[in-house]
Tab-separated table of C-alpha atoms in Angstrom:
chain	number	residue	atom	x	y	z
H	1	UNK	CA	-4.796	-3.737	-11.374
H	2	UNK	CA	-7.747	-5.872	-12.893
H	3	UNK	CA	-10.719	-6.467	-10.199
H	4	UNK	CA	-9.445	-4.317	-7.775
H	5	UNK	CA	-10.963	-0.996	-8.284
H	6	UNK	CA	-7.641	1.031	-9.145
H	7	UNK	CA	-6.014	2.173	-11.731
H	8	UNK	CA	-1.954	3.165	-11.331
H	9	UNK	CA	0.492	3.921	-13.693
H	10	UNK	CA	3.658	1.764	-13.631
H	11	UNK	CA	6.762	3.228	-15.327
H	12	UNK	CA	7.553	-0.665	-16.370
H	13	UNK	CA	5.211	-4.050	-16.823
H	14	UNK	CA	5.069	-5.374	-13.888
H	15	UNK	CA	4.964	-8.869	-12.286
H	16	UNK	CA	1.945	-9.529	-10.682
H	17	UNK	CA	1.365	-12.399	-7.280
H	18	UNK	CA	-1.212	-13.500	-4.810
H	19	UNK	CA	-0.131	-14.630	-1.574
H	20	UNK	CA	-2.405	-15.238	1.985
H	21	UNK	CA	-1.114	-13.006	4.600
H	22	UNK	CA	-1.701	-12.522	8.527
H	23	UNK	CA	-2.660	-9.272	9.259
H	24	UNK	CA	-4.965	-7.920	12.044
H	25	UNK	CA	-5.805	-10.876	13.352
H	26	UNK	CA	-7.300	-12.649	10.209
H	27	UNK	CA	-5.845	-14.747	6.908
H	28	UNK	CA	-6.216	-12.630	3.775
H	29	UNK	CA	-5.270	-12.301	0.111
H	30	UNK	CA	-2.730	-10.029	-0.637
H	31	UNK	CA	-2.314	-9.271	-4.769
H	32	UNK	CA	0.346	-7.605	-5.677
H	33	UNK	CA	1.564	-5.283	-8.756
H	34	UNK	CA	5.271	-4.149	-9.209
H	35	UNK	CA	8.575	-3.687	-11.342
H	36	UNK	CA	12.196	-2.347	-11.253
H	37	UNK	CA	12.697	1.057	-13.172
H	38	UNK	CA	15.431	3.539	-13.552
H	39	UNK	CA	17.081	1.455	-10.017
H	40	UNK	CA	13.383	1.728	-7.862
H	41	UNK	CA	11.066	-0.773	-7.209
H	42	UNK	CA	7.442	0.543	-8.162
H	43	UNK	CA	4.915	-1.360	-6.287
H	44	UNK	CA	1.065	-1.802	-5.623
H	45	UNK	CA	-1.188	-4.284	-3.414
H	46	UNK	CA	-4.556	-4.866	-2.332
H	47	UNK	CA	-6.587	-6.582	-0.060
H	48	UNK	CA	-10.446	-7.365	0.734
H	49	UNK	CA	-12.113	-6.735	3.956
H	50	UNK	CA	-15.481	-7.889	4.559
H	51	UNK	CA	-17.604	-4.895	5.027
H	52	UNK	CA	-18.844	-6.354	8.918
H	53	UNK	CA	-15.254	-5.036	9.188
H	54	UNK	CA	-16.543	-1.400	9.333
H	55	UNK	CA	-14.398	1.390	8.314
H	56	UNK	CA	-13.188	1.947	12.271
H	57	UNK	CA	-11.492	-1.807	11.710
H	58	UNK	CA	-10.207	-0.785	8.172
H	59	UNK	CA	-8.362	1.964	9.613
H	60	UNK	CA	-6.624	-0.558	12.391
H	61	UNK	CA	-5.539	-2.774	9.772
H	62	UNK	CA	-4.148	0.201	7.668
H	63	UNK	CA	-1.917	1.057	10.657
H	64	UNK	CA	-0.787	-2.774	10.965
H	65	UNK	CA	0.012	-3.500	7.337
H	66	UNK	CA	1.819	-0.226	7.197
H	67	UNK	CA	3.836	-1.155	11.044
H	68	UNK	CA	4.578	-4.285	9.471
H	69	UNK	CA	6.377	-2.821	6.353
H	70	UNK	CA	8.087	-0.628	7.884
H	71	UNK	CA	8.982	-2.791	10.208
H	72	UNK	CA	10.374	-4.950	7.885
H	73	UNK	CA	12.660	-2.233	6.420
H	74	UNK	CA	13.987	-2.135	10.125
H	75	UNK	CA	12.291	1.085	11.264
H	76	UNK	CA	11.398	0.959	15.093
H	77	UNK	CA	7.580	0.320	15.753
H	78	UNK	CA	7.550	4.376	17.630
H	79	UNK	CA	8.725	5.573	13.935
H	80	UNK	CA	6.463	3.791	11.941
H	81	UNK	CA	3.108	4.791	14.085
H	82	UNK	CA	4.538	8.354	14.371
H	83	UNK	CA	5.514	8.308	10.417
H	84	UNK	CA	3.350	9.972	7.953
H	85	UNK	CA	1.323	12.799	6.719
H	86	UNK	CA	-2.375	12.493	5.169
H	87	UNK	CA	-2.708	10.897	2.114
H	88	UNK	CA	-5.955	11.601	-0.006
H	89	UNK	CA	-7.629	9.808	-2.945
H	90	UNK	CA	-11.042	10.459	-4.587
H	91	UNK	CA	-13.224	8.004	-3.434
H	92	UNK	CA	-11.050	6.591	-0.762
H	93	UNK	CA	-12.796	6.877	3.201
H	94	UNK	CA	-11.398	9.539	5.233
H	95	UNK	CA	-9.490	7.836	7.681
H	96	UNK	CA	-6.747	9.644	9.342
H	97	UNK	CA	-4.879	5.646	8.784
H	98	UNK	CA	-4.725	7.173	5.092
H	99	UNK	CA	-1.324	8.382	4.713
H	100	UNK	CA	2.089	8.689	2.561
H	101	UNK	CA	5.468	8.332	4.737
H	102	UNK	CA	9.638	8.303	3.493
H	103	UNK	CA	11.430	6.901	5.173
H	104	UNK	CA	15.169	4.995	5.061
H	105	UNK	CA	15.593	1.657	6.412
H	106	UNK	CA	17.271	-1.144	4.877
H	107	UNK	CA	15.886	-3.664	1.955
H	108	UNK	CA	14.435	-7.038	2.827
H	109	UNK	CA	17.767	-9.104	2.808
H	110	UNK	CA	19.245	-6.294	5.034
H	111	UNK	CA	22.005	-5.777	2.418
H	112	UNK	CA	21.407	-1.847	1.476
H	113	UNK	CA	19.874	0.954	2.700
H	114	UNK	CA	16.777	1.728	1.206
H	115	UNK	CA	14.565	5.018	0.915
H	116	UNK	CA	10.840	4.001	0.750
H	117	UNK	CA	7.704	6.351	-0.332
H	118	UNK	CA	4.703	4.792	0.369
H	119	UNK	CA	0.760	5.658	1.111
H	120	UNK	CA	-2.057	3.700	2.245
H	121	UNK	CA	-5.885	4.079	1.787
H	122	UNK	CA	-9.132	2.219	1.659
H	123	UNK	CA	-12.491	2.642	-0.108
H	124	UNK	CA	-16.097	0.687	0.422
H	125	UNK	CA	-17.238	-0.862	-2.211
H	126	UNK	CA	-21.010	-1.544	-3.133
H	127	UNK	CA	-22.298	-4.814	-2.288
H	128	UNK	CA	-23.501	-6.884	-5.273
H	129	UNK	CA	-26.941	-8.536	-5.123
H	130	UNK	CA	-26.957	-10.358	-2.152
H	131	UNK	CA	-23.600	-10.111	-1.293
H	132	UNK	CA	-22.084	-8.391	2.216
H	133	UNK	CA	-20.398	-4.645	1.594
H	134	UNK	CA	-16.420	-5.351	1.124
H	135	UNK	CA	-13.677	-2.812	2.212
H	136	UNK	CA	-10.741	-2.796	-0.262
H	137	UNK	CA	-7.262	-1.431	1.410
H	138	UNK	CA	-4.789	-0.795	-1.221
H	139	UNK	CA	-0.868	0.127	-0.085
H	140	UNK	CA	1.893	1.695	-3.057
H	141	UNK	CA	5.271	1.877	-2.689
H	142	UNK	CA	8.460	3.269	-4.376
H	143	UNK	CA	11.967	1.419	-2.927
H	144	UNK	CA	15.316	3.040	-3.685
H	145	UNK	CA	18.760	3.361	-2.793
H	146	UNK	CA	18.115	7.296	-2.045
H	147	UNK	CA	15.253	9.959	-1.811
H	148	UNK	CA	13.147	9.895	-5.124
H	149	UNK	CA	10.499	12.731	-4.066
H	150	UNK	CA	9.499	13.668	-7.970
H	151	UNK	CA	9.279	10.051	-9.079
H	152	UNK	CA	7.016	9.012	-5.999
H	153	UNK	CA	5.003	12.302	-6.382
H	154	UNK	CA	4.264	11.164	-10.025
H	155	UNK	CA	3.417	7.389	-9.204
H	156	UNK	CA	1.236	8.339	-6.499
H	157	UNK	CA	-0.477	10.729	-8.931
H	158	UNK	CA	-1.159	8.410	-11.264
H	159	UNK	CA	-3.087	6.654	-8.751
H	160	UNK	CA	-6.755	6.709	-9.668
H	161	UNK	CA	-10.111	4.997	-7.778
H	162	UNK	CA	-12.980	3.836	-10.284
């Protein structure tokens, strides 16, 4: 994912988008990575934070973006704060917000049920000269029709800060 700081490895070439989104309380830009392999949707998406945010406010937004798409697969808001186990990176801040969940729910157009793997982190990144500290979050997720432990366990190892 050019510019963003991360490297992931995508069984498939993937599409790639930029939308704004609303998420804790402010208007940012979402880019977004992801393709259709083997019947799974591989995804990947970042955001910017300015570093004012502080890592404290980085982990709040973690727990928002990852209530919201959860909460779009239809899993109650109690499941999706209680969901997940710590997720770790090298380089990414230790924030207990850092985490990789499964859970089923059903897809966007609520026409199947859907399994999801997914994790969420953030790292700082250096300020250039002149420029404020930023806080990158990135989110990656695997969608399919049933429980694809190995194949999420390799995409998520292929993740990689630089």
């Amino acid at each position: 994912m050019e510019g963003s700081g991360l490297e992931a490895l995508l069984p498939c070439k993937p599409d790639r988008a930029a939308r704004p989104v609303e998420l804790g309380g402010r208007t940012v830009e979402l880019s977004m990575a992801g393709c259709m392999a083997d019947g799974a949707t591989f995804a990947v998406s970042h955001m910017v934070l300015d570093g004012s945010a502080g890592a404290a406010e980085a982990g709040v937004v973690l727990s928002q973006w990852r209530a919201a798409t959860l909460g779009r697969m239809g899993v109650p808001a109690t499941d999706a704060a209680a969901a997940g186990s710590p997720f770790t990176l090298p380089g990414a801040l230790p924030l207990p917000q850092s985490v990789r969940v499964q859970v089923q729910g059903v897809s966007p157009d609520h026409s199947a049920a859907v399994v999801a793997h997914a994790v969420w982190f953030a790292r700082a990144e250096a300020a250039a000269a002149g420029a404020a500290p930023r806080l990158r979050l990135y989110h990656a997720v695997l969608y399919a029709p049933t429980p694809r432990a190995a194949a999420a366990d390799a995409f998520f190892g292929g993740l990689a800060l630089r």
